[in-house]
Coordinates of C-alpha atoms in Angstrom, one line a residue:
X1 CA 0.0 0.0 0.0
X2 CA 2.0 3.1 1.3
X3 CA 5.0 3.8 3.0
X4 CA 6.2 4.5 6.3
X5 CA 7.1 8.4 4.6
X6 CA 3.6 8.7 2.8
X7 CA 1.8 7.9 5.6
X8 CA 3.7 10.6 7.8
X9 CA 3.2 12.9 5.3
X10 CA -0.3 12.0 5.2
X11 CA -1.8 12.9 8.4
X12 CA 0.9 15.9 9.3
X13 CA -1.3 16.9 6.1
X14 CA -4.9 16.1 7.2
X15 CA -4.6 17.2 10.9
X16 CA -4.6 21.1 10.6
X17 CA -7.6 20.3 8.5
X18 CA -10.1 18.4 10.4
X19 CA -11.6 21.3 11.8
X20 CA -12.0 23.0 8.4
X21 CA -13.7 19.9 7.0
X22 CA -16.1 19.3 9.5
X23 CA -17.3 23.2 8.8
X24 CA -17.1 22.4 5.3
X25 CA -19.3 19.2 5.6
X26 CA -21.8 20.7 7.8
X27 CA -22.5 23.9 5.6
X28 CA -23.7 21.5 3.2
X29 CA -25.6 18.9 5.2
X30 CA -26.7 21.1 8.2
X31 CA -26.3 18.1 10.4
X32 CA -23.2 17.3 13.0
X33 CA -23.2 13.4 12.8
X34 CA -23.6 13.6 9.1
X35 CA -21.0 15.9 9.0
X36 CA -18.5 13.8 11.4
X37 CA -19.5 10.8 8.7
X38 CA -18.7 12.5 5.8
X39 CA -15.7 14.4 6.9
X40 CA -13.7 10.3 8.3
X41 CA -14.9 8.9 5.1
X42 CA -13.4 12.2 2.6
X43 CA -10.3 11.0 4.9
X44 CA -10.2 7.6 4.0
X45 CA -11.1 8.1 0.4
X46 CA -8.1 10.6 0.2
X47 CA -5.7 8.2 1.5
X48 CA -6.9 5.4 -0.4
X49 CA -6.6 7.1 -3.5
X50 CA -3.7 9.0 -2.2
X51 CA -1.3 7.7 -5.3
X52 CA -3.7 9.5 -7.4
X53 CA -2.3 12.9 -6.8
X54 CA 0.0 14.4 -8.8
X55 CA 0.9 17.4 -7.1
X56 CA 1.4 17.4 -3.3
X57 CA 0.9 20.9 -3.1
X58 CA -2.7 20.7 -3.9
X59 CA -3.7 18.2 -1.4
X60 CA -5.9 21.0 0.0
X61 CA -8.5 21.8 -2.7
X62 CA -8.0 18.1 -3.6
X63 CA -9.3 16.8 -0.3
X64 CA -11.6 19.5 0.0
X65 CA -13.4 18.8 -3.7
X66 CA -13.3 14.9 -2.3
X67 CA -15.4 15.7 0.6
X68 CA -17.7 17.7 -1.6
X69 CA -18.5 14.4 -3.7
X70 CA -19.0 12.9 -0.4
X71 CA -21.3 15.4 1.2
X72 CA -23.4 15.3 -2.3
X73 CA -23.9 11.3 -2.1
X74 CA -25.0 11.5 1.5
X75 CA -27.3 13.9 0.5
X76 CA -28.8 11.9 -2.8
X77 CA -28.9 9.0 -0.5
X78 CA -30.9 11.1 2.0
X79 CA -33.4 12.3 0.0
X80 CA -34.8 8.8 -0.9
X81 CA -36.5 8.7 2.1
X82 CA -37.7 10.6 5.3
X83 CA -37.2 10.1 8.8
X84 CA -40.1 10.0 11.0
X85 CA -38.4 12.1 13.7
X86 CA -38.6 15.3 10.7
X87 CA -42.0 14.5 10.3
X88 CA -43.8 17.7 12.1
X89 CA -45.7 17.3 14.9
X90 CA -48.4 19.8 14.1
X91 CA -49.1 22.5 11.2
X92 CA -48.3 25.2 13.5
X93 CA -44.7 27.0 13.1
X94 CA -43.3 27.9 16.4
X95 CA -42.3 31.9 16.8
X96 CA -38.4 32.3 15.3
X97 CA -36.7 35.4 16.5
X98 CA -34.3 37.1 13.8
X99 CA -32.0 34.3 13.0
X100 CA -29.0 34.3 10.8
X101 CA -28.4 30.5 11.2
X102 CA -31.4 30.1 10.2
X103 CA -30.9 32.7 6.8
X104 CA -27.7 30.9 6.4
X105 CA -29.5 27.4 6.2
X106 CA -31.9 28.8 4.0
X107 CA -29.2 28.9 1.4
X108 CA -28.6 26.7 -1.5
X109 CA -26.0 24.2 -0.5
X110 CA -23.4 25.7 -3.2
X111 CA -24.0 29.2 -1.5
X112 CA -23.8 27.7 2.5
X113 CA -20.5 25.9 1.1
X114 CA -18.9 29.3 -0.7
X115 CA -19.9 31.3 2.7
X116 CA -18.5 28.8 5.1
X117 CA -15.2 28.5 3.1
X118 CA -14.7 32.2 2.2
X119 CA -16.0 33.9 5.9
X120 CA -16.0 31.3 8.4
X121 CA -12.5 29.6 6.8
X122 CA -11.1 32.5 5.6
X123 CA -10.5 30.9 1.8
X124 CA -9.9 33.3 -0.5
X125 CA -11.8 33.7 -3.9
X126 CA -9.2 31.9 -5.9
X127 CA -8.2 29.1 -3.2
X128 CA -12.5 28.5 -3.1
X129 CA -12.7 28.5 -7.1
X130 CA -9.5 25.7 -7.2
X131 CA -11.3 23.5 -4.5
X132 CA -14.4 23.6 -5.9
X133 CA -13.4 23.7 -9.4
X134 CA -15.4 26.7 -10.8
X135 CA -14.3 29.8 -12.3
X136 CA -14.1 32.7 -10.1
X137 CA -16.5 34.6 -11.0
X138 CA -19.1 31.7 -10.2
X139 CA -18.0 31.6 -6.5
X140 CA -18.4 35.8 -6.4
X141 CA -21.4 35.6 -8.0
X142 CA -22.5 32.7 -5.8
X143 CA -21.1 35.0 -2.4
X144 CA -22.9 38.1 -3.7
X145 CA -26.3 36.6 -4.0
X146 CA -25.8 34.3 -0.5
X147 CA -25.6 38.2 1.0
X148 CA -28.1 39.7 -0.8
X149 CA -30.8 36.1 -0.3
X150 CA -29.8 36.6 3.4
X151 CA -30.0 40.4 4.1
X152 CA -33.2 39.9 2.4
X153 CA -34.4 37.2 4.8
X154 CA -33.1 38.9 7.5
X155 CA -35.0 41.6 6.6
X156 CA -38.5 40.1 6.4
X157 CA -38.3 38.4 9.6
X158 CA -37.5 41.5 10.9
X159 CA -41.1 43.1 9.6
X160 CA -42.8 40.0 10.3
X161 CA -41.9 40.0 14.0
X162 CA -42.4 44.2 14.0
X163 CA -46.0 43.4 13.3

């Protein structure tokens, strides 16, 4: 399988990232445990397939774009079928004060992934567009309407509980 030096190399290269891709897994499945799952298993894909990349010094957007793939089959595998414990109790919504997690999970998983990278991780535009292999001007686009959708949402909750 892989040496003694690749595997060294391996997880000094994983560790400082764990925390990023839990973040990164969670903006897109807005769920810790699913999260957790998809973050070990981007891991162990990574390493597996660890021969497979050509240039070390883009093991970042690399992992990153493998832990995308991942977060996207958990999600097509969880949209075959719905738990009972999301099945609402009653009709009724419950009173929400202004809530930006809850404008930020409003999001389209593409926007929720470009915020969390870019603000929460501190990405830059370029670094984003290499992970998630899109032009730049996609991810701007895709962080200037995330901001407007939420400012917007943020807004009309504020009028709503005004009333």
């Amino acid at each position: 399988m892989h040496s003694l030096k690749d595997k060294r190399w391996f997880t000094q290269a994983v560790r400082p990232m764990l925390d990023t891709l839990f973040h990164v897994a969670f903006a897109l499945l807005q769920n810790d445990a699913d999260a957790q799952d998809a973050a070990q298993s981007s891991v162990e894909q990574a390493y597996v397939a660890l021969d497979s990349l050509k240039d070390r010094n883009k093991f970042r957007p690399w992992l990153i774009r493998i832990l995308k793939n991942e977060c996207y089959r958990i999600l097509r595998q969880k949209s075959r079928y719905i738990p009972f414990d999301d099945l609402p109790d009653t009709c009724v919504e419950p009173f929400d004060a202004l809530d930006l997690k809850a404008a930020f999970l409003r999001l389209s998983a593409e926007s929720r992934l470009a915020v969390t990278l870019f603000y929460y991780e501190g990405y830059t535009i370029s670094e984003i567009a290499s992970m998630l292999g899109e032009p730049e001007g996609t991810v701007k686009s895709r962080l200037s309407r995330a901001r407007r959708a939420m400012r917007k949402d943020l807004s009309d909750q504020e009028v709503a509980h005004a009333e």
